[in-house]
CSV table of C-alpha atoms and ligand atoms in Angstrom, one decimal:
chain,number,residue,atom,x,y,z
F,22,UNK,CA,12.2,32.0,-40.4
F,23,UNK,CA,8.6,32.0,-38.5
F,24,UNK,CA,5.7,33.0,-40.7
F,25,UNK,CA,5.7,36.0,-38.5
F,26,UNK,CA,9.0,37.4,-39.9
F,27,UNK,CA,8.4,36.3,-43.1
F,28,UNK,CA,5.3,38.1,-42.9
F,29,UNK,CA,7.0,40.9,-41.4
F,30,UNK,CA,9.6,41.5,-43.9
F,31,UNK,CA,8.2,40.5,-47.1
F,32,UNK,CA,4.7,43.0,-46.6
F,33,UNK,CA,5.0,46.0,-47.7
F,34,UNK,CA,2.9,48.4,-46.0
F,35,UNK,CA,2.0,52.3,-47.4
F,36,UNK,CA,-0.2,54.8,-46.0
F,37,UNK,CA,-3.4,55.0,-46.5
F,38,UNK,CA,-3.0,58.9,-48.8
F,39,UNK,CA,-0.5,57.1,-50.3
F,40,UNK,CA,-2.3,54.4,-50.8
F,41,UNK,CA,-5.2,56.7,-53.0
F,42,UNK,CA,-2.8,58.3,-54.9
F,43,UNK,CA,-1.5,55.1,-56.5
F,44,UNK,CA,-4.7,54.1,-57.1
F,45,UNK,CA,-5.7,57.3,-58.8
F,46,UNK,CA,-3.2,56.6,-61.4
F,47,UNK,CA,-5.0,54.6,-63.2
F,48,UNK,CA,-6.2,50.9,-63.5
F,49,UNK,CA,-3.1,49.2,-63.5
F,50,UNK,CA,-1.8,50.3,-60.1
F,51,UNK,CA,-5.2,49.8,-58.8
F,52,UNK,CA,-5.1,46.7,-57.6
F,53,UNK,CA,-1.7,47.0,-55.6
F,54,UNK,CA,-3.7,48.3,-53.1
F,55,UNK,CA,-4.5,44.7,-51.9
F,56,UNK,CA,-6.4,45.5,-48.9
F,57,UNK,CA,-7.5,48.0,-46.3
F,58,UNK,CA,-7.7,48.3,-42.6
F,59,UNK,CA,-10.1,50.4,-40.8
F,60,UNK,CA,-11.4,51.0,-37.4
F,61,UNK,CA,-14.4,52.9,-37.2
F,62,UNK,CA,-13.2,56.7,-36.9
F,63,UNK,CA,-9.8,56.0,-38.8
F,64,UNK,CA,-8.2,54.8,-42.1
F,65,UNK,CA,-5.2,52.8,-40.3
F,66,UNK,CA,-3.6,52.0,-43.2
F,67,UNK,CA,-3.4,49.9,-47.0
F,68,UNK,CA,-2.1,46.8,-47.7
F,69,UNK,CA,0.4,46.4,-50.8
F,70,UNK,CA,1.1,42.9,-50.9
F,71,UNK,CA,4.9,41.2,-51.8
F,72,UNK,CA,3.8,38.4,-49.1
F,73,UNK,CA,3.0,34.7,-48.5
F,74,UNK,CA,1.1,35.0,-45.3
F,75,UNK,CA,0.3,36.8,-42.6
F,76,UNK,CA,-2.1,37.9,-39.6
F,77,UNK,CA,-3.9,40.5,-38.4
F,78,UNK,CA,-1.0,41.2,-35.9
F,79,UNK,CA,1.1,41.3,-37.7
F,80,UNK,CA,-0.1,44.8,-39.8
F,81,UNK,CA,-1.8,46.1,-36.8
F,82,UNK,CA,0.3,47.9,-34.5
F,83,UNK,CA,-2.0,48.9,-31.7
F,84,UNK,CA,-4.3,46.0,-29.7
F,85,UNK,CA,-8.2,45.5,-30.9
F,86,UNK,CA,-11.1,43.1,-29.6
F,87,UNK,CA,-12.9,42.1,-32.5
F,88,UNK,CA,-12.0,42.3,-36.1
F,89,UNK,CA,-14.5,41.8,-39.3
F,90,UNK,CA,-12.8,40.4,-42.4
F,91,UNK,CA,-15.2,41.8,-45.2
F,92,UNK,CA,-14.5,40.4,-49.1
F,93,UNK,CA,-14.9,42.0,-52.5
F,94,UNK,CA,-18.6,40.5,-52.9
F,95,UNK,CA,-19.3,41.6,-49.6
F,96,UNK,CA,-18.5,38.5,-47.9
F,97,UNK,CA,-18.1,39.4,-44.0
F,98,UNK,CA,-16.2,37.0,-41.6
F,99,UNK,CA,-15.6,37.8,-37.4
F,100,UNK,CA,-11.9,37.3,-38.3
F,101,UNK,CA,-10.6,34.0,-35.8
F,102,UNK,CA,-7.0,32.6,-36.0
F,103,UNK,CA,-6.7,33.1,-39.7
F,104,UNK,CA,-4.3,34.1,-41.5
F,105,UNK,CA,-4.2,36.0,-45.2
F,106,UNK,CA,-2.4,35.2,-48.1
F,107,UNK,CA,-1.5,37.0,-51.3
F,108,UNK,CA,-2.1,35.5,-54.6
F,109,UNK,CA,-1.9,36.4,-57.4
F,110,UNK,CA,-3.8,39.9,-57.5
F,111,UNK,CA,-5.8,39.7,-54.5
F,112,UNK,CA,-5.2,39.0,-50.6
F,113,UNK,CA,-7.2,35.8,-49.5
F,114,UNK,CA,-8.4,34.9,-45.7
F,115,UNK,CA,-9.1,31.2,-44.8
F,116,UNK,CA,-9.2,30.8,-41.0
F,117,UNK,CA,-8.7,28.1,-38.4
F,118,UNK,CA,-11.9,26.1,-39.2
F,119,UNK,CA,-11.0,26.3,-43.5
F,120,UNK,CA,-14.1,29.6,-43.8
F,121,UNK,CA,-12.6,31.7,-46.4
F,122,UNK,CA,-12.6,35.1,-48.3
F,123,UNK,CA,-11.0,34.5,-52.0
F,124,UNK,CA,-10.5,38.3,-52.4
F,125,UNK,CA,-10.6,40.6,-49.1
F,126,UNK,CA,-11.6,44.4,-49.4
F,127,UNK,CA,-10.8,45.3,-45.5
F,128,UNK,CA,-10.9,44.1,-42.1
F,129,UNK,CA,-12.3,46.4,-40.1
F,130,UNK,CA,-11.1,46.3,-36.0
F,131,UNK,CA,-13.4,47.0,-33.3
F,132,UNK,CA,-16.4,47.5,-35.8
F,133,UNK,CA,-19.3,49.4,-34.0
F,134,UNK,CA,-22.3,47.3,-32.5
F,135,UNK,CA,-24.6,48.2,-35.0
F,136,UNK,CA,-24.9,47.3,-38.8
F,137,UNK,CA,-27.5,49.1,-41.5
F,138,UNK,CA,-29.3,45.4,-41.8
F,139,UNK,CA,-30.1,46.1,-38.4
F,140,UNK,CA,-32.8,48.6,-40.0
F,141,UNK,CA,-34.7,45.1,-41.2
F,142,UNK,CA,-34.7,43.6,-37.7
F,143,UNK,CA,-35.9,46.6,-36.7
F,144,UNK,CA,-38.6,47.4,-38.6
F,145,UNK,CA,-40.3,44.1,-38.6
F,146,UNK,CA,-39.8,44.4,-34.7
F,147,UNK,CA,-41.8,47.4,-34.5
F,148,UNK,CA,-44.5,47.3,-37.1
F,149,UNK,CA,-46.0,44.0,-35.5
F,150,UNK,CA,-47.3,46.6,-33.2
F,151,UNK,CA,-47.2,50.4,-34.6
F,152,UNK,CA,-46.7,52.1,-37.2
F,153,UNK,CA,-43.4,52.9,-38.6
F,154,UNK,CA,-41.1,55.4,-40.9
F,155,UNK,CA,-37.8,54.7,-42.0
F,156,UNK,CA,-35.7,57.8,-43.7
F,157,UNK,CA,-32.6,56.7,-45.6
F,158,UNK,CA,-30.5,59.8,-46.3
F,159,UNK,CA,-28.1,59.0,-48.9
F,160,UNK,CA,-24.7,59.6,-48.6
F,161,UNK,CA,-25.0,60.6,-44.9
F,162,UNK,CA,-22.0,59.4,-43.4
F,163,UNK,CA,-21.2,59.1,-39.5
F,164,UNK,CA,-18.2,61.4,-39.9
F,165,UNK,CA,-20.7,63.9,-41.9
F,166,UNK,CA,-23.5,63.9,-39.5
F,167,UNK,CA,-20.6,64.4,-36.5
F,168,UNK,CA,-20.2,67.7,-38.2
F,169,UNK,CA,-23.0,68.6,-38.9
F,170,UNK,CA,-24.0,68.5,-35.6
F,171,UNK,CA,-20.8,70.3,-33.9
F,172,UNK,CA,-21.3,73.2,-36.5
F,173,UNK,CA,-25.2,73.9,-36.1
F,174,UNK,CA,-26.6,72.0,-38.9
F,175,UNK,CA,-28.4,69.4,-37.3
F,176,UNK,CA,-30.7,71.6,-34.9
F,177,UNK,CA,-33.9,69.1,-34.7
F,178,UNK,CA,-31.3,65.6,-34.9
F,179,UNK,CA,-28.9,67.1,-32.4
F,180,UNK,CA,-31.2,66.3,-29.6
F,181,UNK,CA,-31.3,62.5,-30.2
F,182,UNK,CA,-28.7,59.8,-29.6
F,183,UNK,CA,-26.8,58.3,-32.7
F,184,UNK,CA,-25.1,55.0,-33.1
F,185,UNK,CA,-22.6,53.9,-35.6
F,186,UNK,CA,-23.6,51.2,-38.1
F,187,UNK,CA,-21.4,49.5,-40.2
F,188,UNK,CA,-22.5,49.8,-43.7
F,189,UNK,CA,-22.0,47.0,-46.4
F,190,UNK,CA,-19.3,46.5,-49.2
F,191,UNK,CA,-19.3,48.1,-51.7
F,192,UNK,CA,-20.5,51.5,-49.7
F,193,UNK,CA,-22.7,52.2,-52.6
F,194,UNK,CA,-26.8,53.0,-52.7
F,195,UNK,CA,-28.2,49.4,-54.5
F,196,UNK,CA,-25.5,47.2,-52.0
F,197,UNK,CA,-26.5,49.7,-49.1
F,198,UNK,CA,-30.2,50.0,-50.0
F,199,UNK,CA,-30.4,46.1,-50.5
F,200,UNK,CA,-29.0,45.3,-46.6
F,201,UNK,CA,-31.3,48.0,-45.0
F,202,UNK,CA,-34.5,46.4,-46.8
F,203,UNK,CA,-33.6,42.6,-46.0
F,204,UNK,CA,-31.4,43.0,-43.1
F,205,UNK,CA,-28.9,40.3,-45.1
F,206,UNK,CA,-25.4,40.8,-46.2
F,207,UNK,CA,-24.1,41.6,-50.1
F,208,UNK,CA,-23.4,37.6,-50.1
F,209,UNK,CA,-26.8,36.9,-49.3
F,210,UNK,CA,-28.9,39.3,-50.9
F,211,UNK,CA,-26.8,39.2,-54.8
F,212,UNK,CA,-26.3,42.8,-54.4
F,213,UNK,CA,-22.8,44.1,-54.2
F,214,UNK,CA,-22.7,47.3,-56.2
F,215,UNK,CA,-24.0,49.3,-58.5
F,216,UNK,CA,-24.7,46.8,-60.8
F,217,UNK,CA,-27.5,44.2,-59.5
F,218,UNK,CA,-31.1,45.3,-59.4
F,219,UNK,CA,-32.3,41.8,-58.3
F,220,UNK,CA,-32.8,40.7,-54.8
F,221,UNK,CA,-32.0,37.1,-54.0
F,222,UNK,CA,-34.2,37.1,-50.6
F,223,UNK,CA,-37.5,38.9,-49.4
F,224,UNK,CA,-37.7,42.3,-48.6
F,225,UNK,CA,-39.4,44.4,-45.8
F,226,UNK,CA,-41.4,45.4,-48.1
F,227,UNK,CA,-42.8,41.7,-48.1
F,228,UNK,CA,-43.3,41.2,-44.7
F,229,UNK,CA,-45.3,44.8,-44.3
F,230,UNK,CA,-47.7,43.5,-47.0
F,231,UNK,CA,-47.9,39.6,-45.4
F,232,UNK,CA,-48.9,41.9,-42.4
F,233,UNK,CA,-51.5,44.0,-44.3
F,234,UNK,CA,-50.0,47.4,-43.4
F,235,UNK,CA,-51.0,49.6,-45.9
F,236,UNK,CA,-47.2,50.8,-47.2
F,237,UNK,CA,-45.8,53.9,-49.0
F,238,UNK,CA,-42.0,53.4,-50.6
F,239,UNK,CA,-40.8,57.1,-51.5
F,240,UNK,CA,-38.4,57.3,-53.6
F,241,UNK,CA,-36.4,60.1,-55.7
F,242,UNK,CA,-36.4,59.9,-59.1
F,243,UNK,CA,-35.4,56.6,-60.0
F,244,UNK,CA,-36.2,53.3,-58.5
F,245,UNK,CA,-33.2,51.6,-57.2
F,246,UNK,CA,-33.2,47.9,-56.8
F,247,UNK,CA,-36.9,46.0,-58.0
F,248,UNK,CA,-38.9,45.5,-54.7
F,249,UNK,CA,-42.3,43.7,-53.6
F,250,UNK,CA,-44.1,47.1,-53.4
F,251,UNK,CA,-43.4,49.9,-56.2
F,252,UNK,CA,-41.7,53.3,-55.4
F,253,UNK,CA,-43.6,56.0,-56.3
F,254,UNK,CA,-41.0,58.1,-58.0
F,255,UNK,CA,-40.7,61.9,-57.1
F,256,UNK,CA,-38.8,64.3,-60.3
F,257,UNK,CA,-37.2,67.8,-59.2
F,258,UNK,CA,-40.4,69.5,-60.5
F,259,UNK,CA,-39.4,72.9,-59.1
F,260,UNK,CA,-36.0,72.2,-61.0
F,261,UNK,CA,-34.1,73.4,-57.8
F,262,UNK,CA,-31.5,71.0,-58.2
F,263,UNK,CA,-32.9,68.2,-55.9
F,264,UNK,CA,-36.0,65.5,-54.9
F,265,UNK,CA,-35.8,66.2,-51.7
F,266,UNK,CA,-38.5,68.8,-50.7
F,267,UNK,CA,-40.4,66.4,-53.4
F,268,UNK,CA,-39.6,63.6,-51.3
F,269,UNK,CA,-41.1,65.5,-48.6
F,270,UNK,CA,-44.3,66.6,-49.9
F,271,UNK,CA,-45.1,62.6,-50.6
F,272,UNK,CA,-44.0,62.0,-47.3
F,273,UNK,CA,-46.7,64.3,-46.0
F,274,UNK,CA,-49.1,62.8,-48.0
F,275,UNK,CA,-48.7,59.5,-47.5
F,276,UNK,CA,-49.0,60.4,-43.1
F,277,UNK,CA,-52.0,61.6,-44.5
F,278,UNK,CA,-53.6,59.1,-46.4
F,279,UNK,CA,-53.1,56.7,-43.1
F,280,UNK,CA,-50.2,54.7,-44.7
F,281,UNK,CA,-48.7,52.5,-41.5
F,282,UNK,CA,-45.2,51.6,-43.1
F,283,UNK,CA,-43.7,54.4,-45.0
F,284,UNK,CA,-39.6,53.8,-46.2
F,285,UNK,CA,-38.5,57.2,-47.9
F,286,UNK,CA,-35.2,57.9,-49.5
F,287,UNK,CA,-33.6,61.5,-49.6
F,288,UNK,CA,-31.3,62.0,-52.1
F,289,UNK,CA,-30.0,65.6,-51.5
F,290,UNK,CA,-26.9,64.8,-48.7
F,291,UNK,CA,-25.0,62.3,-51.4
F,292,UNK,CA,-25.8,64.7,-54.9
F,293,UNK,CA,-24.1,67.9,-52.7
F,294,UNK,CA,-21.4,65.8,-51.5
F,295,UNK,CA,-20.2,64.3,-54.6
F,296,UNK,CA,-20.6,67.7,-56.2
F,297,UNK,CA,-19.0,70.1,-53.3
F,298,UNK,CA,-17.8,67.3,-50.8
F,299,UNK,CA,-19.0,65.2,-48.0
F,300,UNK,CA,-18.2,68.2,-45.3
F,301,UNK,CA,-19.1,71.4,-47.7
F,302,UNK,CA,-21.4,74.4,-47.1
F,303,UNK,CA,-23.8,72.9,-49.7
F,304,UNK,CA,-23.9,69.3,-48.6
F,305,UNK,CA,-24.1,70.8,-44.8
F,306,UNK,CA,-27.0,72.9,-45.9
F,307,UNK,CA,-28.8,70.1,-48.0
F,308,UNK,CA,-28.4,68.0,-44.0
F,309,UNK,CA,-29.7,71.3,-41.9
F,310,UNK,CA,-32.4,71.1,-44.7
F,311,UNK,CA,-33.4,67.8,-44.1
F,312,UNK,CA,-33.3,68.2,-40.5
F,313,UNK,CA,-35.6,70.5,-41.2
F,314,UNK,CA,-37.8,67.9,-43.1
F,315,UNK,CA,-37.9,65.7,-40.1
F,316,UNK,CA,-38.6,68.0,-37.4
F,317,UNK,CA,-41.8,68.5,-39.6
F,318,UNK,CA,-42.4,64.9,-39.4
F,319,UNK,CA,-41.6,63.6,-36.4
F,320,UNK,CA,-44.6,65.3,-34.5
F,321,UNK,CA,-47.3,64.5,-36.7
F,322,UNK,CA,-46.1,60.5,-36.8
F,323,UNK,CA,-48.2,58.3,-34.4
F,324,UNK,CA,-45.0,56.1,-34.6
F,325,UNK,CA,-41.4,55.2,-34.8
F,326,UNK,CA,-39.5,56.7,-37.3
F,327,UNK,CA,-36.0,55.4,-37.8
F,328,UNK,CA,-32.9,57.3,-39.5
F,329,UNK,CA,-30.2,55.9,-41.4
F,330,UNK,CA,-27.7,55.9,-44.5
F,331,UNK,CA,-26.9,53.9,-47.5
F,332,UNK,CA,-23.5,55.1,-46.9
F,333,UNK,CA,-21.6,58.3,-46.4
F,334,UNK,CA,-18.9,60.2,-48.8
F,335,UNK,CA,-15.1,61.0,-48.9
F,336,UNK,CA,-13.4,63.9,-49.8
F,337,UNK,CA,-12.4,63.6,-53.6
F,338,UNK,CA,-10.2,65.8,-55.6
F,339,UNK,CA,-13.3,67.6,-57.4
F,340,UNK,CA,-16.0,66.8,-54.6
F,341,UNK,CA,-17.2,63.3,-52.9
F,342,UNK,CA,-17.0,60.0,-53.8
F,343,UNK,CA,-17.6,56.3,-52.2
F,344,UNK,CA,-17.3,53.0,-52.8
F,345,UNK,CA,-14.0,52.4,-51.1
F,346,UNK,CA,-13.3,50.8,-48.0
F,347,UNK,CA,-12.5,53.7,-46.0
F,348,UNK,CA,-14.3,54.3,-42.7
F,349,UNK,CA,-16.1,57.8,-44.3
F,350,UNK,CA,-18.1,55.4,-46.5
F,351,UNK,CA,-19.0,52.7,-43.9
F,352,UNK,CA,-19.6,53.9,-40.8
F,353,UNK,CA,-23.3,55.6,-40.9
F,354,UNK,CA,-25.6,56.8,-38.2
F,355,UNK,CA,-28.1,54.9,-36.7
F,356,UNK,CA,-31.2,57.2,-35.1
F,357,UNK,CA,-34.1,55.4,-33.8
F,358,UNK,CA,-37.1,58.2,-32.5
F,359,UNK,CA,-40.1,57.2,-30.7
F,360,UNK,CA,-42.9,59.9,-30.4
F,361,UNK,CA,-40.3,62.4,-30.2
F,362,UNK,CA,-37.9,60.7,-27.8
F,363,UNK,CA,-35.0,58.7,-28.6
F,364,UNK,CA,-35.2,54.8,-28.0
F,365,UNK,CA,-31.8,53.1,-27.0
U,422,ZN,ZN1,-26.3,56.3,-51.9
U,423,ZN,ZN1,-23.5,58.6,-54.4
């Protein structure tokens, strides 16, 4: 038999619900769910795996261009004549020149343009010349911010363009935080989820200060991974639940103490989400809040401000979660404002 049939017989392939539930079961199920496939506005479906090898073609019914193989460390390959193999308790990718992925999370087919560690490129791009903001709203996924807008909670945002960006793997604030700040991968940069504090390469934070921009990082109330220039921490002093209007307050300040690089990090989208869900009156209200925030902003910036997310949130059973390779978690938006209109 060709490794085609082989492949085609011997997978076993379940749908992606189906897929959640098992894993939901507890920890020994969990890693039946091999591997997952995703194209940026869908969860196509999970991988069980009962096979020797097989391609992408195989498991994908409908045609794609480009295809990213992304690993459990956060490895990502463009995926090229390779094949994947099951082993043991993983799914493992080599392709035709020997590059491989021991243990692959997803492929993702037809991945959007854009990636979060674009943010880096960005930002060192601009700052050479002007000054320049970068808001990371937590937890704000593309699928999130698409409703938000289509249901009136994104009045100020609605009226610039928004890319997709592939977020990183795991979809979690250090991994997510880590790419946006040195534009590098999970693999380069040592941080793949929620455990690793330590960054293996500079930051942007380095580069402002080798430029001598005087810099303000914002953060909520807890630093996230150890960078060259020290958050200054906001607390929920007015004990309503979030750092946000904090966050915005030092914001404010920091425009006016003539800071040229500021990097601030609302919290607000991610808490409602995990609490009431990604698409819930609260976490949509926490976004039409923080629209709010950055309409303030945007007008009294002499600069580029630049608006993206960590990663975005899934419905749960009791709320939100992420972490899993499901589009809702890694497809963000990408917003880049100049002086109140949008640059492409
Ligand atoms: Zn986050
Ligand atoms: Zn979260």
């Amino acid at each position: 038999m060709t490794r085609r049939l082989i492949a085609v017989f011997s997978v076993l392939i379940i749908v992606f619900s189906a897929g959640c539930q098992l894993k939901e079961e507890g920890e020994e199920n969990e890693r039946d769910i091999a591997m997952n496939i995703i194209d940026s506005n869908s969860n196509i479906k999970s991988i069980a795996l009962q096979a020797e090898e097989f391609t992408l073609q195989d498991v994908v019914d409908k045609p794609f261009g480009k295809a990213l193989v992304i690993g459990q460390l956060g490895e990502v390959r463009a995926f090229k004549e390779g094949y994947f193999n099951a082993k043991g308790d993983s799914i493992g990718y080599v392709d035709k020149d020997g590059d491989e992925i021991k243990d692959v999370a997803g492929v993702i087919i037809d991945p959007p343009e854009g990636s979060i560690t674009d943010s880096y490129y960005d930002i060192k791009k601009y700052i050479e010349n002007e000054n320049v903001m970068f808001l990371l709203l937590d937890g704000f996924g593309y699928h999130q911010y698409e409703y938000a807008r289509e249901n009136g909670f994104l009045p100020f945002l609605k009226n610039y363009e928004a890319r997709k960006a592939l977020s990183v793997y795991k979809p979690v604030t250090n991994a997510g935080l880590a790419a946006i700040i040195t534009g590098t991968t999970p693999e380069e940069n040592g941080i793949y989820s929620r455990k690793q504090r330590e960054l293996k390469v500079d930051s942007i934070f380095k580069q402002a200060l080798e430029l001598n921009k005087s810099t303000a990082y914002i953060e909520g109330n807890i630093g996230i991974v150890n960078t060259e220039v020290q958050p200054v921490l906001n607390l929920d002093e007015n004990k309503d639940g979030y750092t946000d209007d904090e966050v915005y307050k030092s914001i404010i300040k920091a425009i006016e103490d003539g800071n040229e690089f500021i990097f601030a990090h609302f919290h607000g989208i991610d808490d409602a989400a995990h609490s009431y869900g990604p698409l819930s009156d609260e976490a949509m209200e926490r976004i039409k809040t923080i629209d709010s925030y950055i309409e303030g902003i945007v007008p009294i910036w002499d600069g580029v401000v630049i608006i993206s997310a960590d990663h975005g949130v899934h419905s749960a059973e009791d709320g939100g979660d992420h972490g899993e390779f499901r589009y809702e978690d890694l497809i963000v938006p990408y917003i880049i404002i100049n002086r109140g209109s949008n640059v492409e």
